[in-house]
XYZ file of C-alpha atoms in Angstrom:
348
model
C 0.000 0.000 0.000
C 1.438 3.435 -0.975
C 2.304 5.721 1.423
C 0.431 9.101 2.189
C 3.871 11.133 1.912
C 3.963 9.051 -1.199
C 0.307 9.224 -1.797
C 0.764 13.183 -2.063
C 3.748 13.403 -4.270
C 2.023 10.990 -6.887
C -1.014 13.485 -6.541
C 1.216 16.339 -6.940
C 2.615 14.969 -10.317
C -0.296 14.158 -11.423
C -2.069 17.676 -10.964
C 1.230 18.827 -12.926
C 1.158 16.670 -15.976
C -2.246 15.474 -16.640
C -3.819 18.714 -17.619
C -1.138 19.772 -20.253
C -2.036 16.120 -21.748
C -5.667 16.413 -21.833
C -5.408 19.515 -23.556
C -2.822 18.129 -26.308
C -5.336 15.148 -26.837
C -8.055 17.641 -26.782
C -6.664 19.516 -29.166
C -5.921 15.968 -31.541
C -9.628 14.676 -30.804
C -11.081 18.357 -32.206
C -8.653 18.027 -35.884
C -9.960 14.615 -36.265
C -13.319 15.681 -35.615
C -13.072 18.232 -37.740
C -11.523 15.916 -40.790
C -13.816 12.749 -40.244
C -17.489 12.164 -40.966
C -19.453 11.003 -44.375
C -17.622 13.947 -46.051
C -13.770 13.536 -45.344
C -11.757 16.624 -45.378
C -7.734 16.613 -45.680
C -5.886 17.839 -42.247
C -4.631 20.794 -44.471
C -8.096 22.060 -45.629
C -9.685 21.950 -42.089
C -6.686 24.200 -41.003
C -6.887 26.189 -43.549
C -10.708 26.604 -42.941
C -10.045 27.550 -39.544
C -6.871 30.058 -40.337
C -9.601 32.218 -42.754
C -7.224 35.007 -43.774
C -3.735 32.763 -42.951
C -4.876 30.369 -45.052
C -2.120 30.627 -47.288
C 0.089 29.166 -44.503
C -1.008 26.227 -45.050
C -0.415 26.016 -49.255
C -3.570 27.185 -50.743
C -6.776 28.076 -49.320
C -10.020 25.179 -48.886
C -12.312 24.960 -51.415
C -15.976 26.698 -50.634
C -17.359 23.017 -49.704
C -14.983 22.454 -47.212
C -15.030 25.487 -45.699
C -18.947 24.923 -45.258
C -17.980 21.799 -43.722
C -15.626 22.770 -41.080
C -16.438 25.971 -40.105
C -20.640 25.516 -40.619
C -21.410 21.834 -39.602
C -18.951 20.494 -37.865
C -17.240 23.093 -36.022
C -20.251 24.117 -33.752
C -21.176 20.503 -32.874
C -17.333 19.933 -31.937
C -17.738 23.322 -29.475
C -21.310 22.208 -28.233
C -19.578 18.483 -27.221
C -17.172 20.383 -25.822
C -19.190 22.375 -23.677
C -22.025 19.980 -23.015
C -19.642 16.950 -21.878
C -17.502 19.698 -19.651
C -20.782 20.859 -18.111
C -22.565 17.102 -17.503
C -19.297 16.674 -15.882
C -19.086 19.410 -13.488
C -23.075 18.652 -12.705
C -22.239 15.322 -11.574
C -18.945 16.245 -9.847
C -21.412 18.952 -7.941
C -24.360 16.410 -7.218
C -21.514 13.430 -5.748
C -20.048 16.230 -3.362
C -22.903 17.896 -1.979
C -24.455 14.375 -1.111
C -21.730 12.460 -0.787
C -22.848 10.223 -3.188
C -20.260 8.199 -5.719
C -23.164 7.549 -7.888
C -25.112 10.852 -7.673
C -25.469 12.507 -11.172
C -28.175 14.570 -13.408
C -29.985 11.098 -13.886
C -30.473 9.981 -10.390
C -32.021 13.325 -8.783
C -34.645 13.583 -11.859
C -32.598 16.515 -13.562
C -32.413 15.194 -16.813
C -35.919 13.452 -16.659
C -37.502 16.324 -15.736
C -35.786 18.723 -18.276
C -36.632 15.423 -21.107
C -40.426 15.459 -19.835
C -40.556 19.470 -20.478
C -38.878 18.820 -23.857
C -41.427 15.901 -25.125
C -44.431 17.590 -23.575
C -44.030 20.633 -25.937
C -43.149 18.336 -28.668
C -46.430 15.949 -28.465
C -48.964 19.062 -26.867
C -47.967 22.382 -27.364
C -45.632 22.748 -30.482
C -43.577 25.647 -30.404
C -45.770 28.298 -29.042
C -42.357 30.224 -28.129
C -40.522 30.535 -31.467
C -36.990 29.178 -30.711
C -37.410 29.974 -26.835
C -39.854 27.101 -26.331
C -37.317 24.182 -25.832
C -34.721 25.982 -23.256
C -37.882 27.524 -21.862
C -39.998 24.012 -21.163
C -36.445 21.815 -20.286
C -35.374 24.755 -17.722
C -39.250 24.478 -16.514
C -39.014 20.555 -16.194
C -35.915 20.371 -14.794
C -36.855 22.952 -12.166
C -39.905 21.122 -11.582
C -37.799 18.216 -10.654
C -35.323 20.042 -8.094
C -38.462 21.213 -6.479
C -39.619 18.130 -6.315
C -36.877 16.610 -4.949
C -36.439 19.575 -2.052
C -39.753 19.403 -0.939
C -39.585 15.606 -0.918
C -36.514 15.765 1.652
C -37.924 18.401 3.497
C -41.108 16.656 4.052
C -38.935 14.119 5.100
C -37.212 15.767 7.992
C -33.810 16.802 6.956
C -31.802 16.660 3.748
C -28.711 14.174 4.539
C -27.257 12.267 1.700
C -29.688 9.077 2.192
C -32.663 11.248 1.870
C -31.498 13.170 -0.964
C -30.872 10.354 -2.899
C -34.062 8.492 -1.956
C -36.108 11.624 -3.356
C -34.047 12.062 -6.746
C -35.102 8.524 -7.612
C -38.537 9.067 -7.194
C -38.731 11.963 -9.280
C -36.773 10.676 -11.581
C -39.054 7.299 -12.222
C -42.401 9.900 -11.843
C -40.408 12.027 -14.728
C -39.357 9.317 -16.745
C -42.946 7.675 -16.343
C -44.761 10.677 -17.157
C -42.532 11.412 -20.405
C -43.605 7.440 -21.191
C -46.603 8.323 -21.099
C -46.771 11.605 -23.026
C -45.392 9.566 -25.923
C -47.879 6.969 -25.775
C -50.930 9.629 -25.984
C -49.146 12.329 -27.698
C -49.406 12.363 -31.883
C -47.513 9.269 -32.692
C -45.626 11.259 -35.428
C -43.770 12.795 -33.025
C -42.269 9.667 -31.237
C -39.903 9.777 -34.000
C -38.533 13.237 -32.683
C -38.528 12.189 -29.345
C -36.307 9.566 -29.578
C -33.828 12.055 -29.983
C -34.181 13.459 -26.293
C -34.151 10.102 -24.682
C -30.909 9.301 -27.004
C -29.419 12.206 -27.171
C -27.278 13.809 -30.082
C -25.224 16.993 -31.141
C -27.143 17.135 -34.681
C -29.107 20.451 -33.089
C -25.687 22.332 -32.927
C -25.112 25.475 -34.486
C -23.675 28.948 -34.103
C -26.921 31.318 -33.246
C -27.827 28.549 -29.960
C -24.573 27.929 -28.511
C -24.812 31.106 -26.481
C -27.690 28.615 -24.557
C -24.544 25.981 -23.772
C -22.235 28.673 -22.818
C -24.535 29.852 -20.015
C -25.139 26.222 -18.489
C -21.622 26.085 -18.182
C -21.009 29.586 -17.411
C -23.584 29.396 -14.523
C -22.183 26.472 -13.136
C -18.509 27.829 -13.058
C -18.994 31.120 -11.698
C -20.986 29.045 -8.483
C -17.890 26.694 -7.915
C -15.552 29.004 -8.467
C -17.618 31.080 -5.355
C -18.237 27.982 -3.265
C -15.435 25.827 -3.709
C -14.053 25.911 -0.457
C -17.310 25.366 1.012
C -17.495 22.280 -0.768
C -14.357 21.182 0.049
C -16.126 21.586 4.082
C -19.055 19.471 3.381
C -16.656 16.450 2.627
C -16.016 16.238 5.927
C -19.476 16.002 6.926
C -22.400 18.039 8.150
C -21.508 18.403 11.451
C -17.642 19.403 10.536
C -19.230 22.026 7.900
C -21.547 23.657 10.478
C -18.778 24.170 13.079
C -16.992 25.884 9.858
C -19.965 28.417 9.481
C -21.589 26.753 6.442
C -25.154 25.675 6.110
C -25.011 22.426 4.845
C -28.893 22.542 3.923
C -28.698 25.949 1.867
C -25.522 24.552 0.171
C -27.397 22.073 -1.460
C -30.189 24.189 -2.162
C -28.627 26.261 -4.110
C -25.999 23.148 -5.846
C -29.485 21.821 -6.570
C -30.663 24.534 -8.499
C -27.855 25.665 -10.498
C -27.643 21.575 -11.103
C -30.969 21.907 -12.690
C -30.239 25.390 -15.076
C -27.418 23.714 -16.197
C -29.015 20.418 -16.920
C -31.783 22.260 -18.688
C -29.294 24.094 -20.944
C -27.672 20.369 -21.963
C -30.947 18.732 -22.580
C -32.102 21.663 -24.827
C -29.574 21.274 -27.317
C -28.264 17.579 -26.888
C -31.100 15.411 -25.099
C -30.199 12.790 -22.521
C -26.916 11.874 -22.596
C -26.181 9.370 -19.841
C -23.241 8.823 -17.600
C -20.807 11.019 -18.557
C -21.900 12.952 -14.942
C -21.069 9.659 -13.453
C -18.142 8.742 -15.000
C -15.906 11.621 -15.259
C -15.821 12.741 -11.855
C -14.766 8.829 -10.675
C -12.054 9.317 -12.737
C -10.964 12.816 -11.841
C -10.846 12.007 -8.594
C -8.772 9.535 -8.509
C -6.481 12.067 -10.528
C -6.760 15.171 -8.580
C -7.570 14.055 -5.064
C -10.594 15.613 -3.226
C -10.309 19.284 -3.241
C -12.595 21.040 -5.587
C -10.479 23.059 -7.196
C -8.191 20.665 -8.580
C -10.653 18.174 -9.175
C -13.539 20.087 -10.844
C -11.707 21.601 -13.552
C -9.867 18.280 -14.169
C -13.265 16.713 -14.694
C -14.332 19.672 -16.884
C -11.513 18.605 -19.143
C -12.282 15.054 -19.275
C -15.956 15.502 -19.781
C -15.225 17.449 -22.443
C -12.713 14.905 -23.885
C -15.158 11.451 -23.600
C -18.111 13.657 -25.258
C -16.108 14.741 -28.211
C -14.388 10.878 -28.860
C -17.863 9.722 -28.252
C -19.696 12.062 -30.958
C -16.399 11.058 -33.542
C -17.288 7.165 -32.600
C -21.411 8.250 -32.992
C -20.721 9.640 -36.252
C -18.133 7.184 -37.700
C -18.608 3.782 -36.632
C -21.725 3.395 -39.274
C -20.145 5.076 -42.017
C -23.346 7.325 -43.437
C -25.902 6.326 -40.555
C -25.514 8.494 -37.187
C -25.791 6.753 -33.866
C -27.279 8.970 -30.909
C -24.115 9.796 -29.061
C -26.382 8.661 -25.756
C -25.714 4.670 -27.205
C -22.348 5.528 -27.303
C -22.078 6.978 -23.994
C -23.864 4.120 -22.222
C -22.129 1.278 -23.753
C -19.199 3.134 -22.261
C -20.981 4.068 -18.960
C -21.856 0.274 -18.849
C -18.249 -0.931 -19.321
C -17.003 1.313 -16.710
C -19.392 0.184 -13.979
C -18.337 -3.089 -14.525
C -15.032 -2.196 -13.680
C -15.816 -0.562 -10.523
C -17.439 -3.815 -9.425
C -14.121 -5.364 -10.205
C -12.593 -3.712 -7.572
C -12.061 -4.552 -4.082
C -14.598 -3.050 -1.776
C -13.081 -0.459 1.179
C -13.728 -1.537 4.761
């Protein structure tokens, strides 16, 4: 067993090297995003795409169909994986600290149900009565909804300690998931079609004029860890350990809890349900960073970002001209890496 002197050091190098890595691969994952599809385009022309005016530094300029290409189809959905995947990421990393819960993420406390109910029920009932607000505007209602829910459930319940918490997230999220069920069976059955998308998930939606809506997810969620992170970092150690520190443990995850759900709602808007990349990616950059949120929610950031992006590339790719939903991809994944934790020895 390593030491903790040792322990630290490894930590230490870890926190020093890993980042510059993720961004190099990062940076290798977005060129061969950019090159590979139904519609190959050479290394040089997608660089030359993206240099516009330089363009000549890389021999001649790309022709007018691969400009279109790079810079109009598949450079937004590259930046809306990026942000999407960094942002599931941080929401899980936010839900498995504040409740102390390895396998809390935007599934398990009804976030992403709720936010998939709002997006279905306008789809089958309403239509869009909003113009091109009404899908932020009914996946931010459902998902609020379903924090709601899940607040009043634990306060009802006396208290809102980790067990509860978790207890009340998986009720809402089988009454979300049952009532989006059954909105599809009544609903117009033309529609089922489009729905399948939400429950899937996919980047298809991206495009310049509604990544602002990704952005603020991710903005929102930054701006409150970057505020509380220290806080967080005090409700490790318990409730009892954070109160003597002057933190409310309750309002803490009152307020996780609803920029949780904003940022969920964002997601789903643009990219549906994508599954377990909130409950992957902060395992993972955990065991990386160590504890402390301000090493290890960044790190996950990065590595959210990284698994959506190879999984979109592997969604688009694997079936030459047919498109998986990236949400197939990201469960087969999801399901591979649970196994593994069950391969490992339990602790205590």
């Amino acid at each position: 067993m390593m030491s903790p002197g040792a322990d630290a050091a490894t930590r230490s190098t870890l926190r020093r090297t890993v980042p510059p890595l993720l961004a190099l691969a990062l940076a290798l994952l977005v060129m061969l995003s950019l090159t590979a599809g139904s519609a190959p385009v050479s290394w040089r022309e997608a660089a030359a795409a993206l240099a516009g005016p330089w363009a000549g530094l890389f021999g001649a300029p790309a022709s007018d169909m691969a400009q279109a290409i790079v810079r109009d189809l598949r450079l937004p959905r590259v930046v809306l994986a990026l942000l999407v995947g960094a942002t599931l990421a941080l929401v899980g990393g936010l839900l498995q600290s504040t409740t102390r819960n390895d396998l809390a993420d935007p599934f398990l406390f009804g976030l992403s149900s709720g936010a998939s109910t709002g997006a279905v029920a306008v789809i089958t009932l309403t239509g869009e009565w909003l113009g091109a607000w009404t899908l932020p505007a009914a996946t931010f209602a459902g998902a609020s909804v379903a924090a709601g829910a899940v607040l009043l459930l634990v306060r009802r319940a006396g208290g809102q300690g980790p067990a509860q918490t978790v207890l009340a997230g998986l009720a809402v999220s089988f009454l979300f998931g049952a009532l989006t069920h059954g909105l599809v069976f009544a609903g117009d059955q033309r529609a089922a079609h489009a729905v399948v998308f939400w429950s899937l998930g996919g980047l298809g939606l991206a495009r310049w004029d509604n990544l602002w809506l990704a952005c603020l997810g991710l903005a929102v969620l930054a701006v409150f860890i970057w505020r509380r992170h220290r806080a967080l970092d005090a409700l490790l150690a318990g409730d009892d350990t954070a109160h003597s520190l002057g933190i409310a443990p309750e309002r803490l995850r009152t307020q996780a809890f609803v920029v949780a759900a904003v940022a969920t709602a964002c997601c789903v808007a643009l990219a549906g349900v994508i599954g377990f990349v909130g409950l992957m990616v902060p395992h993972l950059a955990r065991r990386l960073s160590g504890p402390l949120h301000a090493a290890f929610l960044p790190l996950a950031a990065l590595l959210g970002a990284g698994l959506l992006l190879a999984s979109d590339l592997v969604a688009r790719t694997l079936l030459g001209s047919q498109e998986l939903p990236v949400g197939i991809v990201t469960a087969g994944i999801g399901a591979l890496f649970v196994m593994a934790l069950l391969r490992r020895p339990a602790v205590g």
